[in-house]
Tab-separated table of C-alpha atoms in Angstrom:
chain	number	residue	atom	x	y	z
A	198	MET	CA	-20.207	3.812	-27.616
A	199	ASP	CA	-22.615	5.374	-30.111
A	200	TYR	CA	-23.255	8.910	-29.298
A	201	GLU	CA	-26.706	10.417	-30.735
A	202	ASN	CA	-25.627	13.860	-29.910
A	203	ASN	CA	-22.482	15.636	-29.056
A	204	ASP	CA	-23.569	16.824	-25.509
A	205	VAL	CA	-23.496	13.071	-24.324
A	206	TYR	CA	-19.904	12.751	-25.674
A	207	GLU	CA	-18.835	16.097	-24.138
A	208	GLU	CA	-20.418	14.966	-20.614
A	209	ASP	CA	-18.518	11.734	-20.654
A	210	VAL	CA	-15.189	13.469	-21.719
A	211	ARG	CA	-15.653	15.925	-18.644
A	212	ASP	CA	-16.402	12.897	-16.401
A	213	PHE	CA	-13.248	11.286	-17.769
A	214	ASP	CA	-11.197	14.337	-16.952
A	215	VAL	CA	-12.659	14.565	-13.459
A	216	ASP	CA	-11.857	10.767	-12.722
A	217	ILE	CA	-8.458	11.268	-14.162
A	218	GLU	CA	-7.892	14.346	-11.776
A	219	GLN	CA	-9.404	12.461	-8.801
A	220	ARG	CA	-6.544	9.581	-9.510
A	221	LYS	CA	-3.761	12.006	-9.947
A	222	ALA	CA	-4.738	13.668	-6.561
A	223	LEU	CA	-4.755	10.184	-5.050
A	224	ILE	CA	-1.150	9.622	-6.474
A	225	GLU	CA	-0.060	12.879	-4.885
A	226	GLU	CA	-1.535	11.817	-1.442
A	227	ALA	CA	0.304	8.423	-1.674
A	228	LYS	CA	3.380	10.447	-2.429
A	229	GLN	CA	2.878	12.670	0.482
A	230	ILE	CA	2.416	9.834	3.038
A	231	GLU	CA	5.259	9.610	5.527
A	232	ASP	CA	6.671	6.479	6.942
A	233	THR	CA	6.647	7.063	10.541
A	234	GLY	CA	7.048	3.360	11.629
A	235	ASP	CA	3.352	3.194	12.817
A	236	TRP	CA	2.489	0.436	10.632
A	237	SER	CA	-1.149	0.284	11.863
A	238	ALA	CA	-1.971	3.820	11.117
A	239	LEU	CA	-0.146	3.676	7.789
A	240	ASN	CA	-1.978	0.472	6.853
A	241	ARG	CA	-5.380	2.087	7.676
A	242	GLU	CA	-4.306	5.133	5.348
A	243	LEU	CA	-2.959	3.018	2.550
A	244	SER	CA	-6.197	0.994	2.611
A	245	ASP	CA	-8.435	4.172	2.532
A	246	LEU	CA	-6.497	5.368	-0.533
A	247	GLN	CA	-7.014	1.941	-2.282
A	248	ARG	CA	-10.626	2.082	-1.321
A	249	ARG	CA	-10.983	5.460	-2.869
A	250	TRP	CA	-9.020	4.428	-5.956
A	251	ARG	CA	-11.324	1.575	-6.475
A	252	ARG	CA	-14.518	3.916	-6.231
A	253	ILE	CA	-13.407	5.937	-9.291
A	254	TYR	CA	-14.730	4.682	-12.561
A	255	TYR	CA	-12.395	2.857	-14.633
A	256	TRP	CA	-12.310	4.031	-18.384
A	257	GLU	CA	-10.009	1.439	-20.004
A	258	SER	CA	-7.643	3.913	-21.245
A	259	ALA	CA	-3.754	3.562	-21.717
A	260	TYR	CA	-3.250	6.684	-19.767
A	261	GLU	CA	-5.379	5.469	-16.880
A	262	ASP	CA	-3.443	2.289	-16.958
A	263	THR	CA	-0.347	4.322	-16.463
A	264	LEU	CA	-1.697	6.030	-13.700
A	265	GLU	CA	-2.702	2.769	-11.992
A	266	GLU	CA	0.770	1.379	-12.610
A	267	GLU	CA	2.072	4.694	-10.532
A	268	PHE	CA	-0.324	4.228	-7.829
A	269	ASP	CA	0.362	0.413	-7.425
A	270	ALA	CA	4.086	1.034	-7.266
A	271	LEU	CA	3.597	3.736	-4.556
A	272	ILE	CA	1.508	1.463	-2.547
A	273	ASP	CA	3.785	-1.688	-3.063
A	274	LYS	CA	6.723	0.374	-1.859
A	275	PHE	CA	5.160	0.753	1.590
A	276	TYR	CA	4.249	-2.986	1.906
A	277	ALA	CA	7.719	-4.016	0.673
A	278	LYS	CA	9.257	-1.751	3.391
A	279	ARG	CA	6.901	-3.410	5.878
A	280	ARG	CA	7.841	-6.970	4.779
A	281	GLU	CA	11.372	-6.020	5.255
A	282	LEU	CA	10.683	-4.934	8.551
A	283	TYR	CA	8.930	-7.821	9.847
A	284	ALA	CA	11.543	-10.095	8.397
A	285	SER	CA	14.072	-8.078	10.354
A	286	VAL	CA	12.047	-8.379	13.524
A	287	GLU	CA	11.563	-12.115	13.087
A	288	GLU	CA	15.284	-12.523	12.524
A	289	THR	CA	15.789	-10.412	15.704
A	290	LYS	CA	13.289	-12.571	17.608
A	291	LYS	CA	15.129	-15.823	16.561
A	292	ASP	CA	18.543	-14.355	17.695
A	293	LEU	CA	16.946	-13.407	21.233
A	294	ILE	CA	15.639	-16.790	21.654
A	295	LYS	CA	18.845	-18.319	20.747
A	296	GLN	CA	20.714	-15.970	23.246
A	297	ALA	CA	17.902	-16.708	25.805
A	298	LYS	CA	18.376	-20.399	25.458
A	299	ALA	CA	22.217	-20.232	25.701
A	300	LEU	CA	21.811	-18.194	28.948
A	301	MET	CA	19.483	-20.526	30.492
A	302	ASN	CA	21.885	-23.383	29.734
A	303	LEU	CA	24.854	-21.459	31.313
A	304	ARG	CA	22.657	-20.944	34.233
A	305	ILE	CA	21.654	-24.540	34.560
A	306	GLY	CA	25.412	-25.512	34.097
A	307	ILE	CA	26.334	-23.169	37.108
A	308	VAL	CA	23.341	-24.182	39.302
A	309	ARG	CA	23.625	-27.955	38.445
A	310	PRO	CA	27.060	-29.223	37.471
A	311	LYS	CA	27.064	-31.613	34.901
A	312	ARG	CA	27.697	-35.217	36.101
């Protein structure tokens, strides 16, 4: 940018500082989020943080890239945990179906003897 006077430059620096502080505050909020097991509420909270993050002006600085990596890592950690939970639930569901089929086959065997 070509600055005609120093006031415009100083205003942009102040804006940059404000935006960086806002990003840092969002990172701290993400660190404070607790996994209560209520994935619906957690998803809403994470989506809100991401929406607020995107609304902050991006300055194309290495420092801002570092903050973005930290923020993304915190968000990704929650979603990875959710994927693990859903995979575990799916595995449990498959095991229960298998057990139900085995019980059903056992019951059929008791009620109707094989010929």
